PDB file of C-alpha atoms and ligand atoms in Angstrom:
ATOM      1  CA  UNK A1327     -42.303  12.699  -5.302  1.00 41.00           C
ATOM      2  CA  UNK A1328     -41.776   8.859  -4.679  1.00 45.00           C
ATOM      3  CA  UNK A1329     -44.494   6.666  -4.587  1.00 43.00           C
ATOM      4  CA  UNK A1330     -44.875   6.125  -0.701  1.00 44.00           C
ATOM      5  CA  UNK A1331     -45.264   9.977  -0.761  1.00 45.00           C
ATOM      6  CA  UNK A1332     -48.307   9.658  -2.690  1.00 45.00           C
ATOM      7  CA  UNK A1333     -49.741   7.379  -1.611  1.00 50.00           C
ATOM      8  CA  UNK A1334     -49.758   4.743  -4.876  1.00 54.00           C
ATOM      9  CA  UNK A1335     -49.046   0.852  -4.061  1.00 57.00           C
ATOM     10  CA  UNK A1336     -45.628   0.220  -5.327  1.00 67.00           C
ATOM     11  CA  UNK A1337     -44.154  -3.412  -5.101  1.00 67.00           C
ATOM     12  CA  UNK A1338     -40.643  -2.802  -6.211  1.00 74.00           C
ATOM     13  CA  UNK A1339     -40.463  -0.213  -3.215  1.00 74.00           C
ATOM     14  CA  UNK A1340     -41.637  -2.677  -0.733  1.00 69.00           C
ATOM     15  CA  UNK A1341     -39.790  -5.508  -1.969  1.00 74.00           C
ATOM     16  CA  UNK A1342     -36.688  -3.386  -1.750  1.00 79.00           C
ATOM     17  CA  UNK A1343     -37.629  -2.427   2.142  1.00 77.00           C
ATOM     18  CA  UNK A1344     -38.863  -6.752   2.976  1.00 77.00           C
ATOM     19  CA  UNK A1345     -35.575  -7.521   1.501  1.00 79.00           C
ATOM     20  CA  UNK A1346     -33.377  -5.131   4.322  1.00 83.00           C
ATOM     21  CA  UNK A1347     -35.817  -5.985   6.892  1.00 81.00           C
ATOM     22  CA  UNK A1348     -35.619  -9.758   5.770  1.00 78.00           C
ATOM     23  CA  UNK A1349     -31.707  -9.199   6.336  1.00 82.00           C
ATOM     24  CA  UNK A1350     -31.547  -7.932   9.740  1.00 82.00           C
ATOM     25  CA  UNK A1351     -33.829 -10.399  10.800  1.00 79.00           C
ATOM     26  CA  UNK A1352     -31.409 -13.286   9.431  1.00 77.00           C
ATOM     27  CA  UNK A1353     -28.560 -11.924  11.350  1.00 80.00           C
ATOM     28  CA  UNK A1354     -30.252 -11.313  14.167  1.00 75.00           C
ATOM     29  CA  UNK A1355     -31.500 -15.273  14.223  1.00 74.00           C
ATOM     30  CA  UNK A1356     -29.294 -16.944  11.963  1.00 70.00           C
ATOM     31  CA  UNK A1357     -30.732 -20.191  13.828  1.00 66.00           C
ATOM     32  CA  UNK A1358     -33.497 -19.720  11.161  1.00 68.00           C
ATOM     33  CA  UNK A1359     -31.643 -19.000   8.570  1.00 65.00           C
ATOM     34  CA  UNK A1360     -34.044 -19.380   5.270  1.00 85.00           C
ATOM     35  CA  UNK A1361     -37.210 -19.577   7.303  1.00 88.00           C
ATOM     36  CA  UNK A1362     -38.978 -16.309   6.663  1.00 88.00           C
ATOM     37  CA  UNK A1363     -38.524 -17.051   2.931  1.00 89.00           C
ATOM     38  CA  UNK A1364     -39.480 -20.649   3.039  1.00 93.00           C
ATOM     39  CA  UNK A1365     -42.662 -19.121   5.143  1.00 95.00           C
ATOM     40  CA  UNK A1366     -43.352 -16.605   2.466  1.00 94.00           C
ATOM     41  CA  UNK A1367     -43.253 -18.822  -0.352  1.00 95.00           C
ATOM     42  CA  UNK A1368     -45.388 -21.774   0.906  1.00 97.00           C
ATOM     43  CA  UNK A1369     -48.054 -18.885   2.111  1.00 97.00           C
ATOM     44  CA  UNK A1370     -47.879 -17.136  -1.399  1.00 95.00           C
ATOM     45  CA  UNK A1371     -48.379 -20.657  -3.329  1.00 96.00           C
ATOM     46  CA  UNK A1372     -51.190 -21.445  -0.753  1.00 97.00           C
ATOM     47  CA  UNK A1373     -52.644 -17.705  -1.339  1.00 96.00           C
ATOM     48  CA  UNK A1374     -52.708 -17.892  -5.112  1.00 95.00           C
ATOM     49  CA  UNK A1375     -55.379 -21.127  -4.989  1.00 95.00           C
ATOM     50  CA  UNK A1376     -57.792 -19.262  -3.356  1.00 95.00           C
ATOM     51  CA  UNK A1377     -57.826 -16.732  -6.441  1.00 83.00           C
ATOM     52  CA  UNK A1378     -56.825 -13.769  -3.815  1.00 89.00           C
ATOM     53  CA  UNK A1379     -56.440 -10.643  -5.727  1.00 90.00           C
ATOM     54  CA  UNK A1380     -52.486  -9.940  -6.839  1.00 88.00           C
ATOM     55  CA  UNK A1381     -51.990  -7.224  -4.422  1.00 85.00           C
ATOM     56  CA  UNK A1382     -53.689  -9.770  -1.714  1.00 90.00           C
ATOM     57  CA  UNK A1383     -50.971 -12.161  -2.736  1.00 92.00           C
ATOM     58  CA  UNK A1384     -48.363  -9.856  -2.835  1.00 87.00           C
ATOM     59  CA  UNK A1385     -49.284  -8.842   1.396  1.00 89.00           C
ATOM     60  CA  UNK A1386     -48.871 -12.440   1.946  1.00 93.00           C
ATOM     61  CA  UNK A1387     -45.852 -13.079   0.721  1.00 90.00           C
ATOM     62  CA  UNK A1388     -44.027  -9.790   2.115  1.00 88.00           C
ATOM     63  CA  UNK A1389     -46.049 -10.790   5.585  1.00 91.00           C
ATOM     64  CA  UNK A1390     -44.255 -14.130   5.182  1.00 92.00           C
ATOM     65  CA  UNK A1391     -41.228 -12.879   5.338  1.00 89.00           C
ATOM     66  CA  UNK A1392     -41.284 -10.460   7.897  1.00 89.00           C
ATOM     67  CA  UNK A1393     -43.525 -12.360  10.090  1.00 92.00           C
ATOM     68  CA  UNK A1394     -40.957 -13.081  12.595  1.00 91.00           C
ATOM     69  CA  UNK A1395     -39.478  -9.583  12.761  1.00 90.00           C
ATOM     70  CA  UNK A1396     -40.432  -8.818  16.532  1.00 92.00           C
ATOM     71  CA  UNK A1397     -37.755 -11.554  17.220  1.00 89.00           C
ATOM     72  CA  UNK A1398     -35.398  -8.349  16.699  1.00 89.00           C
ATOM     73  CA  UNK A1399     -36.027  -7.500  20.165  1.00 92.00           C
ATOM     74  CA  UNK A1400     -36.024 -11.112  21.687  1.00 91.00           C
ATOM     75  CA  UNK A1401     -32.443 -11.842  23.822  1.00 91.00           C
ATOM     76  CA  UNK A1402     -30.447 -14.491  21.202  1.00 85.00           C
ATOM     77  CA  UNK A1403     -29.964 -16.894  24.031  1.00 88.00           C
ATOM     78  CA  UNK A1404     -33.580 -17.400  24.224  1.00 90.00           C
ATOM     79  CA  UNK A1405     -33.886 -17.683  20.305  1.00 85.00           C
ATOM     80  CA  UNK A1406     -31.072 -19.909  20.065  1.00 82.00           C
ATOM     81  CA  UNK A1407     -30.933 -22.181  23.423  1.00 85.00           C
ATOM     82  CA  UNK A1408     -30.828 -25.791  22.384  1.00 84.00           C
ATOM     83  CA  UNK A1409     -33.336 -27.910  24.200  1.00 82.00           C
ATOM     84  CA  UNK A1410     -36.485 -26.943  25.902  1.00 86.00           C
ATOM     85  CA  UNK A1411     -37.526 -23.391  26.967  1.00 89.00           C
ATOM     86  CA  UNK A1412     -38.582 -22.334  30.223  1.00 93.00           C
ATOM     87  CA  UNK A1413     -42.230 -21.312  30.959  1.00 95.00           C
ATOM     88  CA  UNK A1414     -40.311 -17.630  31.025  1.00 95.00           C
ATOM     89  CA  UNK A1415     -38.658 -18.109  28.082  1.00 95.00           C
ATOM     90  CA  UNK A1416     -41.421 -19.095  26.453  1.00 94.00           C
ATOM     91  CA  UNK A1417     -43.894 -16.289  27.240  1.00 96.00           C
ATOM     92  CA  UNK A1418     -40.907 -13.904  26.259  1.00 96.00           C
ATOM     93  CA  UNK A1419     -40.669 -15.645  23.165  1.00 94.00           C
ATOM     94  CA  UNK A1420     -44.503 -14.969  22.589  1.00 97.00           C
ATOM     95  CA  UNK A1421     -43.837 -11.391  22.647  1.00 97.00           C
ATOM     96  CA  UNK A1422     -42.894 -10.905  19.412  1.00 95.00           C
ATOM     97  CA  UNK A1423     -46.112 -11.177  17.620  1.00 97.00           C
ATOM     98  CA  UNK A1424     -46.971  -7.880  19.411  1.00 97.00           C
ATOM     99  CA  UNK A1425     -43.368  -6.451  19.006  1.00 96.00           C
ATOM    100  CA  UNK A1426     -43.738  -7.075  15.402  1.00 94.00           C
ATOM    101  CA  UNK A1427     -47.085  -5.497  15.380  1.00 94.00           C
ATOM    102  CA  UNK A1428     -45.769  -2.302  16.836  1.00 93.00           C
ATOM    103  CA  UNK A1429     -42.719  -1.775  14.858  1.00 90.00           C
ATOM    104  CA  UNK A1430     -45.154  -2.080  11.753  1.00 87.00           C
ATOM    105  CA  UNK A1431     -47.481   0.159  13.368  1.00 86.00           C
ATOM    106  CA  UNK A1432     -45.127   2.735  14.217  1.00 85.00           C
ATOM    107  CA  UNK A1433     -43.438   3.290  10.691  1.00 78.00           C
ATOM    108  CA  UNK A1434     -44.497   5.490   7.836  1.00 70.00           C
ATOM    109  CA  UNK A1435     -45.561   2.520   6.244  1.00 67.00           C
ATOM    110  CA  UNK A1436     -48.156   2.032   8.859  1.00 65.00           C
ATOM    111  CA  UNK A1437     -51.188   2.694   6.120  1.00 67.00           C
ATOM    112  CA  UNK A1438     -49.597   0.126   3.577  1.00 67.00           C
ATOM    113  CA  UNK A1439     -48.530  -2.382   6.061  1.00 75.00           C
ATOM    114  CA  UNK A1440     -51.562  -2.325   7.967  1.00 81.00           C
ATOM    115  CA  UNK A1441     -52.824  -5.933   6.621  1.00 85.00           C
ATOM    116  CA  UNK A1442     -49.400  -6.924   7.413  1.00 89.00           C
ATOM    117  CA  UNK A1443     -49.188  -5.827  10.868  1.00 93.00           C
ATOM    118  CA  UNK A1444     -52.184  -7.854  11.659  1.00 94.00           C
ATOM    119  CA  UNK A1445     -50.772 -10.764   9.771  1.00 95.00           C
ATOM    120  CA  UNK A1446     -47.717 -10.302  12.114  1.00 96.00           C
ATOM    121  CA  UNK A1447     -49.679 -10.339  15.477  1.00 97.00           C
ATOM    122  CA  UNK A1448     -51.999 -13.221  14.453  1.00 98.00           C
ATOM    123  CA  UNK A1449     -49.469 -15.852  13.071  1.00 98.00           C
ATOM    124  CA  UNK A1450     -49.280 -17.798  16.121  1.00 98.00           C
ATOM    125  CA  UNK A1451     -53.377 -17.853  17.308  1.00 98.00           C
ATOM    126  CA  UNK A1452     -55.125 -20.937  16.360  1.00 98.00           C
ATOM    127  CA  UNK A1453     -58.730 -21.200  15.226  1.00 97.00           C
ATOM    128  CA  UNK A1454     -59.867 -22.951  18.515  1.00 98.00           C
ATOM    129  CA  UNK A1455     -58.951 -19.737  20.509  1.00 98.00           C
ATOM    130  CA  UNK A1456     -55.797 -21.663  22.240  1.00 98.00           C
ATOM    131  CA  UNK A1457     -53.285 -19.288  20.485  1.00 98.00           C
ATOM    132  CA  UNK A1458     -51.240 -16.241  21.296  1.00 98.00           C
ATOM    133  CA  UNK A1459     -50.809 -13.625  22.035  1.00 98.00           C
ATOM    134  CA  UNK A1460     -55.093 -13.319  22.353  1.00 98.00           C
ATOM    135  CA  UNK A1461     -56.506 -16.222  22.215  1.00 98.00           C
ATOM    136  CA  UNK A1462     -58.505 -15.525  19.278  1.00 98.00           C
ATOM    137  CA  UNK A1463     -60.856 -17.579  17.254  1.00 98.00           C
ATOM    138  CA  UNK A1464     -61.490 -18.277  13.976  1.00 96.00           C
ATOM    139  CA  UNK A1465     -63.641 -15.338  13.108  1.00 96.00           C
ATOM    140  CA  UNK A1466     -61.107 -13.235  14.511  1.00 97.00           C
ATOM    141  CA  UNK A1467     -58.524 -14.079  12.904  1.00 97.00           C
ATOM    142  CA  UNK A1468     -57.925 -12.805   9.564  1.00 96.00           C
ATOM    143  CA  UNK A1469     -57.962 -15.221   6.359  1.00 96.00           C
ATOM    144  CA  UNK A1470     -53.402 -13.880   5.295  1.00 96.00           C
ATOM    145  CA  UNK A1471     -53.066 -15.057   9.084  1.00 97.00           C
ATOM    146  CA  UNK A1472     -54.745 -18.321   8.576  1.00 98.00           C
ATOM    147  CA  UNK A1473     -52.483 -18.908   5.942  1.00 98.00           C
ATOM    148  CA  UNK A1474     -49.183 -17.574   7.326  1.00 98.00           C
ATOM    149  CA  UNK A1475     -49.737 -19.955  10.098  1.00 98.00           C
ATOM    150  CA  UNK A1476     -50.105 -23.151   8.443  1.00 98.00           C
ATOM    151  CA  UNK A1477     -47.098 -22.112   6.136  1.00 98.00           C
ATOM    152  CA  UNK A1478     -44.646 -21.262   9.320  1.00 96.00           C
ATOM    153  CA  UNK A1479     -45.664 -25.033  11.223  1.00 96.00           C
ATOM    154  CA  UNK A1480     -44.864 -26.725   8.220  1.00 97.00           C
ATOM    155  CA  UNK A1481     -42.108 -25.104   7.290  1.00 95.00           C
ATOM    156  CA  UNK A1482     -40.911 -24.848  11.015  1.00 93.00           C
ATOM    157  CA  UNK A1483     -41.763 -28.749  11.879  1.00 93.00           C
ATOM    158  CA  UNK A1484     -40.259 -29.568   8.010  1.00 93.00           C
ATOM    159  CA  UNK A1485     -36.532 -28.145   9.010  1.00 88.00           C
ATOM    160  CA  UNK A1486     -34.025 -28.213  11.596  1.00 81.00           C
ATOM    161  CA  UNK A1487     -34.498 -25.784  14.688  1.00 77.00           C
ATOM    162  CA  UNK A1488     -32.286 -25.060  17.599  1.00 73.00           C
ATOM    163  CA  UNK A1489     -34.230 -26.908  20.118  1.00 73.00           C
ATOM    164  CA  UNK A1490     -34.512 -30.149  18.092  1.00 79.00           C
ATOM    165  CA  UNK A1491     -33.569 -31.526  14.466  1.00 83.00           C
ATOM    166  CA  UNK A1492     -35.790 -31.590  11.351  1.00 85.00           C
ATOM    167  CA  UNK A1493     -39.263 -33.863  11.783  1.00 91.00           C
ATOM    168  CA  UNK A1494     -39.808 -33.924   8.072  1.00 93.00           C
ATOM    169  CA  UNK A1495     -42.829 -33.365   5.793  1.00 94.00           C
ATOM    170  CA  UNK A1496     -44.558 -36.092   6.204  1.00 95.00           C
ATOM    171  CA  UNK A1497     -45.127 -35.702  10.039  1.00 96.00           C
ATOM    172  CA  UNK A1498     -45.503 -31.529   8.921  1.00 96.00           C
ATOM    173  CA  UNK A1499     -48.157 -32.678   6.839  1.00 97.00           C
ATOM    174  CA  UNK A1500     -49.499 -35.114   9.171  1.00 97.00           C
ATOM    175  CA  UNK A1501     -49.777 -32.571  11.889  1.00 97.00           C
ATOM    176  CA  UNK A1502     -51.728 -29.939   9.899  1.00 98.00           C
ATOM    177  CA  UNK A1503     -54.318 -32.596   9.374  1.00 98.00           C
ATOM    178  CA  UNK A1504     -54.576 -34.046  12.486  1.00 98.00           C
ATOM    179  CA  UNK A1505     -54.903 -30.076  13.716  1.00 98.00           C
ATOM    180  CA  UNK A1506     -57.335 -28.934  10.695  1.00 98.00           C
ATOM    181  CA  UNK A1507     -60.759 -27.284  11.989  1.00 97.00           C
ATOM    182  CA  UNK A1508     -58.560 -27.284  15.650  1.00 98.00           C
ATOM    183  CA  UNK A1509     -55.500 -25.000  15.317  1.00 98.00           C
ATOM    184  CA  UNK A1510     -55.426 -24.375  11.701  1.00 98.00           C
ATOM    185  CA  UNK A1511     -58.304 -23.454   9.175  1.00 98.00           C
ATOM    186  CA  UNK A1512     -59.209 -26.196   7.359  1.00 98.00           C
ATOM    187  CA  UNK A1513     -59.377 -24.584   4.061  1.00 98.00           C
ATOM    188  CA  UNK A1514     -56.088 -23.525   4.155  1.00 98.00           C
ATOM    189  CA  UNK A1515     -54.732 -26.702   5.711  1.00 98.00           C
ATOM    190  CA  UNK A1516     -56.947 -28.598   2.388  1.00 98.00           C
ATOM    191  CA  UNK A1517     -54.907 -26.490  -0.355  1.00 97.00           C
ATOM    192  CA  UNK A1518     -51.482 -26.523   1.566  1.00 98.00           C
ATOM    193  CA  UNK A1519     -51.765 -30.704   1.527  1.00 97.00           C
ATOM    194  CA  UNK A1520     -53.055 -30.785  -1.979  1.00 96.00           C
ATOM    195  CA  UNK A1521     -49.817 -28.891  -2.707  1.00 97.00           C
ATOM    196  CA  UNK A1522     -47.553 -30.889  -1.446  1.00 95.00           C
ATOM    197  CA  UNK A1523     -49.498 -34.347  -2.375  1.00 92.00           C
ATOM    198  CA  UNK A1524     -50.213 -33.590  -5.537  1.00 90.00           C
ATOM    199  CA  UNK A1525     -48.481 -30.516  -7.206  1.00 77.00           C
ATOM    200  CA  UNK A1526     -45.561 -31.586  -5.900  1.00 86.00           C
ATOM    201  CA  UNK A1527     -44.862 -28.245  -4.226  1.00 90.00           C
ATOM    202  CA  UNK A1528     -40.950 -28.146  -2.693  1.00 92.00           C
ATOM    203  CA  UNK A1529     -39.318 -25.580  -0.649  1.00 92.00           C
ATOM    204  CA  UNK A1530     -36.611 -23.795  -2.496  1.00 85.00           C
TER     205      UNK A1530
HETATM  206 FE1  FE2 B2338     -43.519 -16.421  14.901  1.00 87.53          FE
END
């Protein structure tokens, strides 16, 4: 009997599973090539200052990299049209916090990946209750989303994306701070800048 069978938290088993899913989700949006693992290991370095536990750390960084993965179901022209989306677009777009959700939800995996399938559907609210796809606010929100958010605008704003080229980290940075206690927690937004100020954190 394997290890999902009985029930016994098994990282080489999911790591094995993130790394497929992590694949399909590349091919499926090769626009973002690199993302979901940039995502993952900003939100595991951020993760590890706040002295989570290890298998705490370990749900963040497999949520990282499958936080996009409702995008499976989103039409490629809409994930790769150049320029701005339509208000259409973009509410179909929004949909796959909740797609991502479900697909977690409906798996076998369901009573690992629960803390993951929440990390999924909350990645894009904001602490002032101005996010999607519920509008919640901070307390809501759990602390692995908090973190998975700031990770994703900084990498996303950091890098190249199909509807405009790279801003850089500096104005990443800059608009994490200018956000912090408004979209994004301001613990999290405190240790993410401290990495990249003064550990000298890089994306690899
Ligand atoms: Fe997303």
């Amino acid at each position: 009997m394997n290890s999902i069978e009985t029930g016994r938290f098994n990282i080489n088993i999911y790591n094995g599973i993130v790394d497929l899913i992590s694949k399909i989700i590349e091919i499926r949006d090769p626009y973002t090539l690199g993302h979901e693992k940039r995502v993952s290991q900003l939100s595991c370095a951020i993760a590890k200052k706040f002295k989570l536990s290890q298998e705490d750390i370990s749900l963040i960084k497999i949520a990282g990299i499958i936080h996009d993965i409702g995008k499976i179901a989103i039409p490629a022209e809409i994930l790769g049209k150049p320029g701005k989306l339509a208000t259409y677009e973009f509410s179909v777009i929004k949909e796959h916090t909740i797609i991502g959700y479900e697909i977690i939800k409906s798996t076998k995996l369901k009573k690992f990946m629960g803390p993951i399938a929440n990390s999924i559907l909350q990645h894009h609210e904001k602490i002032d209750g101005s996010g999607y796809p519920h509008g919640l606010k901070s307390n809501m929100i759990t602390f692995p989303a908090k973190i998975i958010a700031v990770a994703d605008v900084v990498e996303a704003m950091t890098f190249h994306r199909p509807y405009r080229p790279a801003l850089g980290i500096k104005t990443a940075l800059k608009e994490i701070s200018n956000k912090k206690n408004i979209f994004y927690d301001s613990r999290v937004v405190d240790v993410c800048l401290n990495l990249f100020e003064t550990k000298k954190f890089q994306f690899s």
